Every structure is written in structure tokens, then in C-alpha cells.
Amino acid sequence: MKFAVLVFPGSNCDIDAVKAVEDVLQQPVDTVWHTTSDLSEYDCIIVPGGFSYGDYLRCGAMASLSPVMEAVKVEAAKGKFIVGICNGFQILTETGLLPGALRHNDTMQFRCDITPLVVENADTPFTREYSKGDVINIPIAHGEGNYIADEETLARLNSNNQVVFRYHECNPNGSVERIAGICNEAGNVLGMMPHPERAVSDLLGSADGKAFFTSILKAWEARVHDHQRA
Amino acid sequence: MTTNVRNEPTPQQIADEKIYRTFGLTDEEYDKVVQLMGRKPNYVETGIYSVMWSEHCSYKSSRPILKKFPTQAPHVLQGPGENAGIIDIGDNLAVSFKIESHNHPSAIEPYQGAATGVGGIIRDVFTMGARPIALLNSLRFGEIDGADNAHNRYLFGNVVAGIAGYGNCIGIPTVGGEVVFDDRYKYNPLVNAMCVGLLTHDEIAKGTASGVGNPVLAVGARTGRDGIHGATFASTEDPHSKERSAVQVGDPFMEKLLLEACLELIATGAVVGIQDMGAAGLTSSSSEMAARAGSGLELDMLKVPRREEGMTPYELMLSESQERMLVVMEKGKEHIAEEIFRKWNLEATVIGKVTDDGKLRLTEGDEVVAEIEVTTLVDDAPVYHRPSARPAYLDETLSFDPASIALPENFTETLHTLLGTPTIASKEYVYSQYDYMVRTSTVVRPGSDAAVVAIRGTRKALAMSTDGNGRYVYLNPRRGGQHAIAEAARNVVCSGGKPLAVTDCLNYSSPEKPEIFYQFEESCAGMSEACTALATPVISGNVSLYNQTNDLDIYPTPIIGMVGLVEDLDHITTQEFKQAGNRILLVGPSDTAGLGGSEYLRVVHGQIAGDAPALDLNVEKALQTAVLTAIQEGRIRAAHDLAEGGLAVALSESCIGGKLGATIELNSTQRLDEVLFGEAGSRILVEVAPEQLSGVEALFAKAGVSSTVLGTVGGDRLEIRVNGEAVISDAVTHLESTWRGAIPCLMK
């Protein structure tokens, strides 16, 4: 399975995502510069955290117009696995690949912590190695992670099981319905503010993010297997 | 030098009208310039001398003292004098680090002042060729309680936000630091930022401009009219009397691009020298690079990329616009820099070349607009041997008699008072705003004694800490200086690291006051003694003087940044108690704690009095060596330095962190408040599994280090009995809510 980690000039969690893929999955992973316009060789594309182009405007607004995001849209439409973490989540909402938006935290402060999340949907390519209702400890580090969507969108997210993670017994940023991560209707595009790539060893304070990565590999293997049978 | 089309004062006018005084040059210094040049300097030359001879750039008051620091050791690869120092940590790996102040700008514009302080120190480290892997800081503010202190809360809140805004964006984790609140800092907050970088021995770059004919490039951001005379401004009293325009504005995204582009450029091997355009911008970077190489530089002002039209050589040379570097490349390899910088959407522009005539020559096309002998800017800068006099206040503070202080009626309440004091209370409000985990190498997060950052691909890690107690230095400058080093090293040891070297940020009031210079001289002497005793040389540093306003001097506050090596990840130790049933030992003398200089005396009794706490450097060295050995042998479960608030506070912190109680039995002939809240050096609390107890005790005894079993971890309460009598008893959760809630409550 081949992974791409996108690199915008202001990405700063790109290396962490690469390390997580290498350490947890031992799968090939490339860093891909933001001017790239073809991502067809990759099975999973990670849009990492950071400050893509400085984000002095709305977070992710400029990145959503970059060449590489056009390529991401193409691969998303093919059903490839797309993961947006933190700034990557912001970019995916700005791109329109995921509904809703991320506003300034309600505290108006950046917040870094290890936060408990509830796995709301364990039937996605990103969570199949968890069980529904699992509480996992995953770090957050963001100033603009306050998820918002209109009522109609929220109702749709809930009825389609698109809310993948919620903050558990806390709400570090004011997100509506404590939403921490969502996927698209097809289930192949996921965005989340918490950082599973920062929770892949006990030394870092939590290893609960490992199953996030193994889920993706298992999902891909299952898909390849199905293709072969068909 | 003859034409003057810019409406600038002529050399004669500068002399006659003493215009140089407005730049901060004294009459004597101006006369020396004239003598060195053999003529009167023109406007831009006067500007250049004034910033290069400012306290900030020349260290003219502090240099004779700084020379006395021990700076040598086999593991020191680069001592003071470069952009940052470098130490060897084995396996061809090296660590570069430095601490720097941004006090004066932060007093005026706290967000940008703090942000650009972080930006500046990061540049100092990556110009050495190092990848920055961690940031730390040390902050001082006035009290933040009550209606009268809204401005202090504003400064505190915005300094923290500024540090967060810069460090979080650039993606370097802010892993540690300290914050102290005392009204001595209410007009002059201290903002000291430290950066630690990692590199291999072959990656070391230097700030030197050698090789006649080699091109000189300005890279990164364009030069604007911001921060002109910032260095001069930082060398004067009362920052509030200055204009806000002397404070620079930071752009962390630009710095991120600059960082990546510079490291990529250095890796090509085509770089001869590289230096940050920090304080005094193009002036100091060009003259210092030339001075180190013994060369000259010729720079064409018309080629300097600028943000606005019409900028004069004076403005270009003195601007402190951020995120700029000066680079000397090998001749013919300019295109390498241009290509790399284009990839990062940055400019790299040839603005001049290296010469062999020892002159800094500035031109506008063919016209020479300034010509100065480089050595006169750097080596001939004035040096002042300031008069020193023992402060009169010492007689009064030393006459303090503990008998004049009443014992608290309820020690549990007193403990709550201390845990709720912002200086002692949890700093989660601060560090939760910093991304301390990015780069996924932070293995001991903020809040323990020292932060620990793992080095990928090895079993090694770096332990790092910033420390300094200005009140101790005020009460006993020499011993206070010793404490600063000893405590920083002790924190590194408690985390499982061997202290290796020091960077210092020396924050004082005006050196022109003999009593202040005495504090400076004596505390530096104390630091030197401790550095020698603990084998931790000074490899870099910074001096910030004139931290005074309206006759209110800050406490003399040397801040120490200590870096140590954790040989194996298994040695990493934290301060929180781990398991019920484990035994708690106090390692170090059990009877030296006193009230002098203590946080207890200040908070509960409102007194800054007594002598600085006891400290014996031989005892300290033996203690640190023994505790580190015990940690490395896997015998210690938790270790915590006893600092502000003494034994009772340290026990509380270890209980709170571990969500475990403790039962303590003490015997002492001392006053109860001395036993519980008194402060002294050379004391570490350790947690030991019962089966390890006899071995650990034997280890300490063999090392000649005293240790006392205090009690046992367990339950959900902290119970302290002294001489059989219960003196403190409370639920850990109750202590925790006081400790954790204090700062958020004040900042609401």
C-alpha cells in the first residue's frame, strides 16, 4: 500500500505523519510537494497538520486552491482513502470534500492536550480496528478546531453515521455536538482535528492512534482482496 | 561621502548639534569614533557606530565580566562568540542552543515582542546548521491578581499568545519553561526564549565572511522601515518612553520558509558563512561576519531588496525587519542559493562581495556612502569597567530574624495559599497554548522538572530546563548565581539527564548604578563557580541590561538554560508518584531549609528578607551524581527537585501528578514552617520501590550523600506528621483544584 503525505510550505506535521506510517505500518510513504498535480499512484493521501500557507487568512482557504488539492479531489472521487488531520481537516472542508467549517476555538486560545475521543463509527476504513464506543486518547493542538455545520448538514451527518469521533466528556474548542472528526457520505474521506499520528507509542503518552493506521491498511487489503475475487 | 541629497544632517551638523546623542552615543564615544576614523562620521556611519557600540551589540559594560565564565570542555564544539554554541553528544551528533531576551519590545507590544524573540532565537540556532527541535522560555511579570493588575494580565496573556503564535506556526515544540510573578517586574516583564537544535558534526555552519570575491547575499524577507534602532532602544532605560515603531513584527510562516531553505542551502556545502540579521540588522551581521574572518565587505545598498521605495542607506543598514539572513556563498555558486530560495518562494539577492581591505564599504551604485574599518566597530567598541558597590539594602535583608515571624495557625491552609500562588500554581494555562508535541519526539511534556526530547534513530534523548530565581540573587548575588546553575542542573538530573552545558540570559537593571553592577559581577562569579563545580561550561548567552522603569529595578535575574544528555530512554524519570506502597526519600541535607528568600516568606508574610537559601556546591555535585547514578541503575521511580514552596509543595506536586496520596513522618528540631515551606539547594525528593530501598540507601551512603526516608506513597490524601503531630492533611484532589485552578481563575 502506498501512502502520500502532502507538503505545503507551512506544513509542520508532515514528518510526524510519515514517521507514523513507517513505524506502525512499515509501508512506503512519499512526501508530495504542493505543486504536484497527479496523485494517481497513491492508495491513501494524508493532508497533514500545520499552517499550509501561513493561514493568516482563513485556515486552509489558500491551500484549497492549490494544484495538489485538485489532484486530491480526483483521487477522492475514485474512492481512494483521504485523511485530513488538523490543518488537513480545515483544508478538506475549505475544498468542499467535507461539509461544515472550523472556527476559532471558543476560548479564543490555541489548545494543546491529550484528549479522550469516543469512536462513534467503527465501520469506516479509518476505524475498523476500533469498536464503536471505544474511548481513545489522542492529542489535539489547534487554534481553530471549533466545528460548525448548519442543522440540515448536522442531521445528515448523524443519520448517515458520518460523525466518526466525538470528544468524550469534554469539549476543548466548542465544536457543535462535540464533533472531533467526520467522513464524507461515501466514507472514503475523513477529517479530524485530533492527531492520531502523535499517539503511536506509549513513550509519546498514548499508543491509541496505532489502530487508526492499521485500520487503513486492513481496509485497503480487504478492498484489494475483493477486487481480486471480482 | 560628499553629496548629501537625502536631507540628512551633515557630519559637521552631527558634531555641532550633538545629534549622535539621540542615537545613544556619548560625547566621549563620539570623539573616539572621530579619532578612529580620522574624520567626522556622516549620518549613516554615525548610525552604524551607535548600534554596534550599543550595550545590546557591544556588551560594553558586561564584557569584562563575561570573559570570566568557564567556556571550555572536551565536549564543547563551539563556545560563545558565534550565533549559538554547540556541544558534542556522541555518535557524530551535536546540539546547538542559545537563550536570548526580548524584554524591552515585549514591554511595549507583548504579542509581537515575544513572537519576534522566539523568531530571533530560532534563526540563531538554524544558522549553525542545526534543525531546531525544541523551544523553551522563561518569563517574568508583575502580579496578576486584583483590579489594579489588569495591565500585567494583558502583558502575561499576550506574551504567552505571542510565543504560541510563532512557535506553533513554525512547528517547533515549546517543551518547557518557567513563569514567575512579582511586582518587581511590573514595568519590565522579562521574556527570555531558548532554542535547541540538533545536527551532525559535519553540518556545522558558521557566521564568517571569508574568501575574497565571494558573493554576499541577502536572503529571506525584504527590508522595511520596522525596528530601526531596536538595538539602541533595548540598551536604554524605560522602554515606555520609546516609540512602538522600534518593535518589529514577526511572520512565522516566512521564518518557516527561511528555516527550510537555509537548512537545504547549508546541506549543499556551498555556504561559506551565514548569519541572522537580528539586532542591528544588516549592520551587525555584516560587520560581525567580516570581523570573524578578518576580511572586509562591500555592499551595494541599491541591491538590497526592500519593501518600500525611497529607503536610505541609513534605514537599510539599521532596519530590524525580521526573517532575514546574510549569506556568503562560494563564488560561482550563487545560483544554488537562488534556485533553493525560489522553490520556497523566497528571494536570494547578491548585494555585495567579500574584500580583503578590512573595511565595511557601502555604496549606492558607484557612490561610496560609508566606509568604516570593521575592527573599529567590533574590537574597538568601548569597554566600561563600571564601578561596583555592595548594595545598602543587604544590611537590612540580612538582619532578618525568623523569630519575628509568627507560625501559621493552620499549615494546610498555608499550603493552599502557596499552591494557589501564580508562581507555584500549575502553568497548564500557559503550556496548553503551546504545541509541545509537534515533531512527535517530546517524551516528557511540560510540567515536570525538565522536558525531555527523544532523538529519533537512537536510544538517546535531551533533557532541558530553564531556571533562575531573581529573589535569591537579590538577597545574595553570589550564592543566587550559584543557585541558578545548580537548580537548572538538578532539574536535568531529576529527568534522568547528565547536565552538559549552559546558555545564560543575564537580565539586570542599569549597570551604571554601582549597586546593580555589584549584583551583576557577584552573581556572574557565583555562576562561574557553580559551572566549574558541576562541569557545565557556558557555551552561549545574552545580556539584557537597563531593565528598570521609574526607579524600580527588576531583581537581578540570570536565567539559565541547561541541556543534558539522557543516555538511554529507559532513564527518563518524571516527578509524579507512580505506585502506592513505594517509599519516599529526601535526598540531600534535611536540616538546611530556611525562610530566607522563600516564596512562603514573600506570599504569607509579605517579606523579601533573609539570606538566599543554603547551598554547598560540593554537596550539590555529590547529590546530582548519586541521584543520576541511581536513576541510570533503574532504582528510582520518580524524582522531583525541591524549589519554591519547599518540601510541602514538592510533595503536593508529586501527589497531584500521580493522582496518589502520601503519608509522611518527619522528625525535626526546626521551626515547622522552615521544615514544610523553607527552601534550600541540593534537595531532591525520590520515589523508590520497597525492594530497592536498602540498595538506594547504600548507594547514597557510599556517595556521602545523606538521605532520609520520609514516608510512603498511597491513599488519596497527603498527610504530613512532624514529631508525631499531624500538621498537614488534605485530599489530593482538593490540593489539585487549588493548584490547577489558580491561574485560569485569575485570567478569567
Coordinates of C-alpha atoms in Angstrom, one line a residue, chain B residues 6 44 214-218 223 277 282 286 296-306 311-314 316-317 324 326 349-355 359-370:
Chain B
R6 CA 18.8 62.9 1.5
V44 CA 24.8 56.5 8.2
N214 CA 32.9 35.6 -2.6
P215 CA 29.4 36.9 -3.1
V216 CA 27.3 38.2 -0.2
L217 CA 23.6 37.5 -0.4
A218 CA 20.6 38.9 1.5
T223 CA 14.0 45.0 4.3
M277 CA 20.1 39.8 10.6
L282 CA 22.5 44.3 8.2
S286 CA 27.9 42.2 8.0
G296 CA 36.1 43.3 4.5
L297 CA 32.8 43.6 2.8
E298 CA 31.5 45.8 0.1
L299 CA 27.7 46.1 -0.1
D300 CA 25.6 48.0 -2.7
M301 CA 22.7 49.5 -0.9
L302 CA 20.7 49.8 -4.2
K303 CA 20.7 46.0 -4.5
V304 CA 19.2 45.4 -1.0
P305 CA 15.6 44.1 -1.6
R306 CA 13.2 46.5 0.1
M311 CA 14.7 53.9 1.7
T312 CA 18.1 55.4 2.6
P313 CA 21.3 53.5 3.3
Y314 CA 20.8 54.6 7.0
L316 CA 18.6 49.8 5.2
M317 CA 21.5 49.3 7.5
R324 CA 16.3 37.9 7.0
L326 CA 23.1 37.3 5.3
T349 CA 19.9 38.5 -3.8
V350 CA 23.6 39.2 -4.3
I351 CA 24.2 42.6 -2.6
G352 CA 27.9 42.6 -2.4
K353 CA 31.2 40.8 -2.0
V354 CA 34.0 39.9 0.4
T355 CA 37.1 42.1 0.2
K359 CA 36.6 47.8 5.5
L360 CA 32.8 47.8 5.6
R361 CA 32.2 49.8 2.5
L362 CA 28.7 50.7 1.5
T363 CA 27.8 52.1 -1.9
E364 CA 24.9 53.3 -3.9
G365 CA 25.9 52.1 -7.3
D366 CA 29.3 53.8 -7.8
E367 CA 29.0 56.3 -5.0
V368 CA 30.6 55.3 -1.6
V369 CA 28.1 56.3 1.1
A370 CA 30.0 54.9 4.1

